[in-house]
Amino acid sequence: MTIQIPEFAFVVLIGPSGSGKSTFAARHFRPTEVLSSDYCRALVSDDENSMDASQDAFDVLHYVAAKRLARKRLTVVDATNVQAFARKGLLKLAKQYHVLPVAIVLNLPEAVCQARNETRADRNFGPHVVRNHLRDLRRSLRYLRKEGFRYVHVLTTPEEVDAVTIERTRLWNDKRDARGPFDLIGDVHGCRAELDALLATLGYIEDPAHAFDGVPALRHPEGRQAFFVGDLVDRGPDSLGVYRRVRAMVEAGTALAVPGNHDDKLVRKLRGRKVKVAHGLQQTLDEIAALPDETRPAFERGMADFFSGLVSHYVLDEGRLVVAHAGMREDLQGRTSRRVRDFALYGETTGETDEFGLPVRHNWAAEYRGSAAVVYGHTPVPHAEWLNDTINIDTGCVFGGQLTALRWPERELVAVPAAETYAEPARPFLDTPTDGTDLTAQQLLDRDLDLADVAGKQRITTRLRPTVTIREEQATAALEVMSRFAADPRWLVYLPPTMSPVETSQREGYLEHPAEAFAYYRERGQATVVCEEKHMGSRAVVVVCRDAEAAARRFGVDTGEDGATGEDGIVYTRTGRRFFEDRTVETALLDRVRRAMDAAGFWDRFSTDWAVLDAELMPWSAKAQALLRQQYAATGAAARAALPEVVDVLAQTNATGLDVADLLQQTRARLTDAERFATAYRGYCWPVESVDDLRLAPFHLLATEGAVHVDQDHRWHMDTLADLVAAGGETLHPTAVRVVDVTDPEAVEAATAWWVAMTEAGGEGMVVKPLDFIARGKRGVIQPAVKCRGREYLRIIYGPEYTRPEHLERLRKRGLKRKRSLALREFALGMEGLERFVRREPLRRVHACAFGVLALESDPVDPRL
């Protein structure tokens, strides 16, 4: 005997003591799936036979069952469950979590149960217990389905129990293995001509091998599958034609469909139920009435059977796509109950009616946080647009709008206009008033972020690393910075990662050296690296738009009162703060970048009207601003003035015969180190009176419309940006680059000599990167870059005297493990944020990644690394 149960079900074992429920559960289910009342008694009382602990035990059992059902895990309850009140709480759980309850009844003879109990020392109760259990069970048997059990399986002999095989089946709505591609089509409402036009536009052709009632099915030559989101009938001129076409395609396997509320209402009418004939139902009934008398009854039965057999919603494409007529909340997806079906057909209402007498619908999509994209219809909208990864594709064809299809997984919209207005909507929708902006529904919603989305411990899933964990204390620190200092979150689509230095060098006089950088990548299978000059500036992210309208359209930032004077870009630091307090300087710098893009033909080349650049902005003191420049200048001048006086005093003291020669030598050495420090520092500071004094050196073209350019190697990035720099005048600064084969000793030697010459001439050093933007080794993604800084520059970081042997020895013990781990996690978050933005995901999803980078920065890693 085979018992079929859904993969996600709530299985209740029912039977007297001694009927073998625990043995049955152990044979057919995993230990983690079975919740035993005896085990729960032992948990709370250390005695599984302690009847006075039963209430506490069942409290624990119900609690754990609820947690499992909330996570969509099959759950089995092993208890006697022979009385209705014991089953009532379990059925309540099944209803609460929209799971099918399955009863497996072990109704074995009393003699068998009594004999089994006699062999167990812990079953020393009298025979009346089993007798009472069987009496209660047999009184309940006929009522189990009425109580709410969807499936009831009764086993009456030990042989039947031993012969049982449990087969797990998928729920009807579980089509995760169906990956498409799909063409999802909005509410048709009897618009047969528009439906055929849309299918033709999508590339469907006739399939003469399949037809229904004289109407052939259509198929796509590339194997795509049409998917109808319900409301095929009513209001339009040819509901029966639409029904015939769709049914032919569904039966041919070239289409899927879910029912709409109009389809459901038609079924009830055809089956003799009392319904109010309104909202276009009469047109469909008139079409049916016009059929020949001899064929009409069979046609009606077939039509009712077809629509009633449609599943309320589907979960598809490995759980990435959910389709339902009126939408589907995350907590209802993939579940089965009357409430789930009602939500799929009608959505969720507030219980109120509007001025048109229609129910006010709760905007569930505005609160949606699920991982699956939800495609639905039901309520006509003037244009289909994404909101929190949900999209309404009912664009009111029957009301004179359009018939719209969403191509999945491409997420492309295809629409055909209505030939005419077939019905007047009760609530006007084509000329819906706006708030005066051109912002999308998503951008309007994104004006306010929810604290709950970033507060507390978070786990952010990224493409490059399975999960990046943000601790609660890190989130708290980031929230403080974001709320007080950060730029508008709508601009913060990317925060760059920290960069790890090379392994510590053991060469005399050096803390960092190119040899370690080349060895790092060579050992991880990267034969070719790109060495880029490390500029003496500050990391800057530049978001530049073609104009203010483009900025408002793509980033959702507000324009000025005249509609054209709003922000058209931003320059911000790696901690998300605006680089310039003076917006006129920022605007002037962005204008120069924009003019360079115009001159280089950038916008047309990339089919974009915005770009995100990763760059260095010089001088470093531009970020520190005038106060810090003045402070360092005064400190340096005082030091340089004081040291010669000390030398003179020591020289005079030495003339008196005192033995201070060593002290004099040390002081002169310190004076030399101090001068070297000042020389190194001067390269980072020069007066900035206007934008003419700034230099911007871009080194990554991170993203443009529709693309995150991580699929291009670093050589491509530098070549692409070289065209921009060439068109940018003095403001855009070039970056010296060398491509090095780290397996070629001569190439390594030449690159090292280049680094030595550059750093001894006052340069900071270089950044070494694998050729590929994202490179992988045996253990996954490797460091996207390591910095190798020059000996003189490091005086600024570690102090003028760091090259002394005793200091170098101490510094060589610095630990890089945490810094490198941090760099990889932040890199994964940065790339994930950009990819989410390019995919047009909600701002909360994009911002979570930028927020995560800032939160990780709160870890106490030595910033000098």
Coordinates of N, CA and C in Angstrom, one line a residue, residues 38-177:
D38 N 5.9 11.8 23.9 CA 6.7 11.2 25.0 C 8.1 11.9 25.1
Y39 N 8.7 12.2 24.0 CA 10.0 12.9 24.1 C 9.9 14.2 24.7
C40 N 8.8 14.9 24.4 CA 8.6 16.3 24.9 C 8.3 16.2 26.4
R41 N 7.6 15.1 26.9 CA 7.5 14.9 28.3 C 8.8 14.8 29.0
A42 N 9.7 14.0 28.4 CA 11.0 13.8 28.9 C 11.8 15.1 29.0
L43 N 11.6 15.9 27.9 CA 12.3 17.2 27.9 C 11.9 18.1 29.1
V44 N 10.7 18.1 29.5 CA 10.2 19.0 30.5 C 10.3 18.4 31.9
S45 N 10.3 17.0 32.0 CA 10.2 16.4 33.3 C 11.2 15.3 33.5
D46 N 12.0 15.0 32.5 CA 13.0 13.8 32.6 C 12.3 12.5 32.7
D47 N 11.0 12.4 32.4 CA 10.2 11.2 32.5 C 9.2 11.2 31.4
E48 N 9.3 10.4 30.4 CA 8.4 10.5 29.2 C 7.0 9.9 29.6
N49 N 6.9 9.3 30.7 CA 5.6 8.7 31.1 C 4.9 9.6 32.2
S50 N 5.5 10.7 32.5 CA 4.9 11.6 33.5 C 3.7 12.3 33.0
M51 N 2.5 11.8 33.3 CA 1.3 12.3 32.8 C 1.0 13.7 33.3
D52 N 1.5 14.1 34.5 CA 1.2 15.4 35.0 C 2.0 16.5 34.2
A53 N 3.0 16.0 33.4 CA 3.8 17.0 32.6 C 3.2 17.1 31.2
S54 N 2.1 16.5 30.9 CA 1.5 16.5 29.5 C 1.2 17.8 29.0
Q55 N 0.7 18.7 29.8 CA 0.3 20.1 29.3 C 1.6 20.8 28.9
D56 N 2.6 20.8 29.7 CA 3.9 21.4 29.3 C 4.5 20.8 28.1
A57 N 4.4 19.5 28.1 CA 5.0 18.7 26.9 C 4.3 19.1 25.6
F58 N 3.0 19.2 25.6 CA 2.3 19.6 24.4 C 2.5 21.1 24.1
D59 N 2.7 21.9 25.1 CA 3.1 23.3 24.8 C 4.4 23.4 24.0
V60 N 5.4 22.5 24.4 CA 6.6 22.5 23.7 C 6.4 21.9 22.3
L61 N 5.6 20.9 22.2 CA 5.4 20.2 20.9 C 4.7 21.2 19.9
H62 N 3.7 21.9 20.4 CA 3.0 22.9 19.5 C 4.0 24.0 19.1
Y63 N 4.8 24.5 20.1 CA 5.8 25.6 19.8 C 6.7 25.1 18.7
V64 N 7.3 24.0 18.8 CA 8.3 23.5 17.8 C 7.6 23.2 16.5
A65 N 6.4 22.7 16.5 CA 5.7 22.4 15.3 C 5.4 23.7 14.6
A66 N 5.1 24.8 15.3 CA 4.8 26.1 14.7 C 6.0 26.6 14.0
K67 N 7.2 26.5 14.6 CA 8.4 27.0 14.0 C 8.8 26.2 12.8
R68 N 8.6 24.9 12.8 CA 8.9 24.1 11.6 C 7.9 24.5 10.4
L69 N 6.6 24.6 10.8 CA 5.6 24.9 9.7 C 5.9 26.3 9.1
A70 N 6.3 27.2 10.0 CA 6.6 28.6 9.5 C 7.7 28.5 8.5
R71 N 8.6 27.5 8.6 CA 9.8 27.4 7.7 C 9.5 26.4 6.6
K72 N 8.2 26.0 6.4 CA 7.8 25.1 5.4 C 8.5 23.7 5.5
R73 N 8.6 23.2 6.7 CA 9.2 21.9 6.8 C 8.1 20.8 7.2
L74 N 8.2 19.7 6.5 CA 7.2 18.6 6.8 C 7.4 18.3 8.3
T75 N 6.2 18.1 9.0 CA 6.2 17.9 10.4 C 5.3 16.7 10.7
V76 N 5.7 15.8 11.6 CA 5.0 14.7 12.0 C 4.8 14.7 13.5
V77 N 3.5 14.6 13.9 CA 3.2 14.5 15.4 C 2.9 13.1 15.8
D78 N 3.8 12.6 16.7 CA 3.6 11.2 17.2 C 3.0 11.3 18.6
A79 N 1.7 11.1 18.7 CA 1.0 11.1 19.9 C -0.3 10.3 19.7
T80 N -1.0 10.0 20.8 CA -2.2 9.2 20.5 C -3.2 9.9 19.7
N81 N -3.5 11.2 20.0 CA -4.4 12.0 19.2 C -5.8 11.4 18.9
V82 N -6.3 10.6 19.9 CA -7.5 9.9 19.6 C -8.7 10.7 20.0
Q83 N -8.6 11.8 20.7 CA -9.7 12.6 21.1 C -9.7 13.9 20.2
A84 N -10.9 14.4 20.0 CA -11.1 15.6 19.1 C -10.4 16.8 19.7
F85 N -10.4 17.0 21.0 CA -9.8 18.2 21.6 C -8.3 18.1 21.4
A86 N -7.6 16.9 21.4 CA -6.2 16.8 21.1 C -5.8 17.2 19.7
R87 N -6.7 16.9 18.8 CA -6.5 17.2 17.4 C -6.8 18.6 17.0
K88 N -7.6 19.3 17.8 CA -8.1 20.6 17.5 C -7.0 21.6 17.4
G89 N -6.0 21.5 18.4 CA -4.9 22.5 18.4 C -4.0 22.2 17.3
L90 N -3.8 21.0 16.8 CA -3.0 20.7 15.7 C -3.6 21.2 14.4
L91 N -4.9 21.0 14.2 CA -5.6 21.5 13.1 C -5.5 23.1 13.0
K92 N -5.6 23.7 14.2 CA -5.5 25.1 14.2 C -4.1 25.6 13.7
L93 N -3.0 24.8 14.1 CA -1.7 25.2 13.6 C -1.7 25.0 12.0
A94 N -2.3 23.9 11.5 CA -2.3 23.7 10.1 C -3.0 24.9 9.4
K95 N -4.1 25.3 9.9 CA -4.8 26.5 9.3 C -4.0 27.7 9.4
Q96 N -3.3 27.9 10.5 CA -2.5 29.2 10.7 C -1.4 29.3 9.7
Y97 N -0.8 28.1 9.4 CA 0.4 28.1 8.5 C 0.1 27.6 7.1
H98 N -1.2 27.4 6.8 CA -1.6 27.1 5.5 C -0.9 25.9 4.9
V99 N -1.1 24.8 5.7 CA -0.4 23.6 5.3 C -1.5 22.5 5.4
L100 N -1.4 21.5 4.5 CA -2.4 20.4 4.4 C -2.2 19.5 5.6
P101 N -3.3 19.3 6.4 CA -3.2 18.3 7.5 C -3.5 16.9 7.0
V102 N -2.6 15.9 7.3 CA -2.8 14.6 6.9 C -2.9 13.7 8.1
A103 N -4.0 12.9 8.2 CA -4.2 11.9 9.3 C -3.8 10.5 8.8
I104 N -2.8 9.9 9.5 CA -2.5 8.5 9.3 C -3.0 7.7 10.6
V105 N -4.0 6.9 10.5 CA -4.6 6.3 11.6 C -4.2 4.8 11.7
L106 N -3.7 4.4 12.8 CA -3.3 3.0 13.1 C -4.4 2.4 14.0
N107 N -5.5 1.9 13.4 CA -6.7 1.4 14.1 C -6.5 -0.1 14.2
L108 N -5.5 -0.5 15.0 CA -5.2 -1.9 15.1 C -6.1 -2.6 16.2
P109 N -6.2 -3.9 16.1 CA -7.0 -4.6 17.1 C -6.5 -4.4 18.5
E110 N -7.5 -4.5 19.5 CA -7.1 -4.2 20.9 C -6.1 -5.2 21.4
A111 N -6.3 -6.5 21.0 CA -5.4 -7.5 21.5 C -3.9 -7.3 21.1
V112 N -3.7 -6.8 19.9 CA -2.4 -6.5 19.4 C -1.7 -5.4 20.2
C113 N -2.5 -4.3 20.5 CA -2.0 -3.2 21.3 C -1.7 -3.6 22.7
Q114 N -2.6 -4.4 23.3 CA -2.4 -4.9 24.7 C -1.1 -5.8 24.8
A115 N -1.0 -6.6 23.8 CA 0.2 -7.5 23.9 C 1.5 -6.8 23.7
R116 N 1.5 -5.8 22.9 CA 2.7 -5.0 22.8 C 3.0 -4.2 24.0
N117 N 2.0 -3.7 24.7 CA 2.3 -2.9 25.9 C 2.8 -3.8 27.0
E118 N 2.4 -5.1 27.0 CA 2.8 -6.0 28.1 C 4.3 -6.3 28.0
T119 N 4.9 -6.1 26.8 CA 6.3 -6.4 26.7 C 7.2 -5.2 27.1
R120 N 6.5 -4.1 27.4 CA 7.3 -2.9 27.7 C 7.1 -2.5 29.2
A121 N 8.2 -2.4 29.9 CA 8.2 -2.2 31.3 C 7.6 -0.8 31.7
D122 N 7.7 0.2 30.7 CA 7.3 1.5 31.0 C 5.8 1.7 30.7
R123 N 5.1 0.6 30.3 CA 3.7 0.6 30.0 C 2.9 -0.2 31.0
N124 N 3.0 0.2 32.2 CA 2.4 -0.6 33.3 C 1.0 -0.2 33.7
F125 N 0.3 0.6 32.8 CA -1.1 1.0 33.1 C -2.0 -0.2 32.8
G126 N -3.2 -0.1 33.2 CA -4.2 -1.2 33.0 C -4.7 -1.3 31.6
P127 N -5.3 -2.4 31.3 CA -5.9 -2.6 30.0 C -7.0 -1.6 29.6
H128 N -7.5 -0.9 30.6 CA -8.6 0.0 30.3 C -8.1 1.2 29.5
V129 N -6.8 1.5 29.6 CA -6.3 2.7 28.9 C -6.4 2.5 27.3
V130 N -5.9 1.3 26.9 CA -6.0 1.0 25.5 C -7.4 0.9 25.0
R131 N -8.3 0.3 25.9 CA -9.7 0.1 25.5 C -10.3 1.5 25.3
N132 N -10.0 2.5 26.2 CA -10.6 3.8 26.1 C -10.1 4.5 24.8
H133 N -8.8 4.3 24.6 CA -8.2 4.9 23.4 C -8.9 4.5 22.1
L134 N -9.1 3.2 22.0 CA -9.8 2.6 20.8 C -11.2 3.1 20.7
R135 N -11.9 3.2 21.9 CA -13.3 3.7 21.9 C -13.3 5.1 21.3
D136 N -12.4 6.0 21.8 CA -12.4 7.4 21.4 C -12.0 7.5 19.9
L137 N -11.1 6.6 19.5 CA -10.6 6.6 18.1 C -11.8 6.3 17.1
R138 N -12.5 5.2 17.5 CA -13.5 4.7 16.5 C -14.7 5.6 16.5
R139 N -14.9 6.4 17.6 CA -16.0 7.4 17.5 C -15.6 8.6 16.6
S140 N -14.2 8.8 16.4 CA -13.8 9.9 15.7 C -13.6 9.7 14.2
L141 N -13.5 8.4 13.8 CA -13.0 8.1 12.5 C -13.9 8.7 11.4
R142 N -15.2 8.7 11.5 CA -16.1 9.2 10.5 C -16.0 10.7 10.4
Y143 N -15.5 11.4 11.4 CA -15.5 12.9 11.5 C -14.2 13.5 11.1
L144 N -13.1 12.7 10.9 CA -11.8 13.3 10.7 C -11.8 14.3 9.5
R145 N -12.4 14.0 8.4 CA -12.4 14.9 7.3 C -13.2 16.2 7.6
K146 N -14.3 16.0 8.3 CA -15.1 17.2 8.7 C -14.3 18.1 9.7
E147 N -13.5 17.5 10.5 CA -12.7 18.3 11.4 C -11.7 19.2 10.6
G148 N -11.3 18.7 9.4 CA -10.4 19.5 8.7 C -9.2 18.8 8.0
F149 N -9.1 17.5 8.3 CA -8.0 16.7 7.7 C -8.2 16.6 6.2
R150 N -7.3 17.0 5.4 CA -7.4 17.0 3.9 C -7.3 15.5 3.4
Y151 N -6.4 14.7 4.0 CA -6.2 13.3 3.6 C -6.3 12.5 4.9
V152 N -7.0 11.3 4.8 CA -7.1 10.4 5.9 C -6.8 9.0 5.4
H153 N -5.8 8.4 6.0 CA -5.4 7.0 5.7 C -5.5 6.2 6.9
V154 N -6.3 5.1 6.8 CA -6.6 4.2 7.9 C -6.0 2.8 7.7
L155 N -5.1 2.4 8.7 CA -4.5 1.1 8.6 C -5.1 0.2 9.7
T156 N -5.5 -1.0 9.4 CA -6.3 -1.8 10.4 C -5.6 -3.0 10.9
T157 N -4.5 -3.4 10.2 CA -3.8 -4.7 10.7 C -2.3 -4.4 10.7
P158 N -1.6 -5.2 11.5 CA -0.1 -5.1 11.5 C 0.5 -5.3 10.1
E159 N -0.2 -6.2 9.3 CA 0.3 -6.5 8.0 C 0.2 -5.2 7.1
E160 N -0.9 -4.5 7.2 CA -1.1 -3.3 6.4 C 0.0 -2.3 6.8
V161 N 0.2 -2.2 8.1 CA 1.2 -1.2 8.6 C 2.6 -1.5 8.0
D162 N 2.9 -2.8 8.1 CA 4.3 -3.2 7.6 C 4.4 -3.0 6.1
A163 N 3.3 -3.1 5.4 CA 3.4 -3.1 3.9 C 3.4 -1.6 3.4
V164 N 3.2 -0.7 4.2 CA 3.0 0.7 3.7 C 4.3 1.3 3.2
T165 N 4.2 2.0 2.1 CA 5.3 2.8 1.6 C 4.8 4.3 1.5
I166 N 5.6 5.2 2.0 CA 5.3 6.6 2.0 C 5.9 7.2 0.8
E167 N 5.1 7.9 -0.1 CA 5.6 8.6 -1.3 C 5.3 10.1 -1.1
R168 N 6.3 10.9 -1.2 CA 6.2 12.3 -1.1 C 6.0 12.9 -2.4
T169 N 4.9 13.7 -2.5 CA 4.6 14.4 -3.8 C 4.7 15.9 -3.7
R170 N 4.9 16.5 -4.8 CA 4.9 18.0 -4.8 C 3.5 18.5 -4.7
L171 N 3.4 19.7 -4.0 CA 2.1 20.4 -4.1 C 1.8 20.8 -5.5
W172 N 0.5 21.0 -5.8 CA 0.2 21.4 -7.2 C 0.8 22.7 -7.6
N173 N 1.0 23.6 -6.6 CA 1.5 24.9 -6.9 C 3.0 24.9 -7.0
D174 N 3.7 23.8 -6.7 CA 5.1 23.7 -6.7 C 5.7 23.3 -8.1
K175 N 6.1 24.3 -8.8 CA 6.7 24.1 -10.2 C 8.1 24.7 -10.2
R176 N 8.8 24.5 -9.1 CA 10.1 25.1 -9.1 C 11.1 24.6 -10.1
D177 N 10.8 23.3 -10.6 CA 11.6 22.8 -11.7 C 11.3 23.4 -13.1

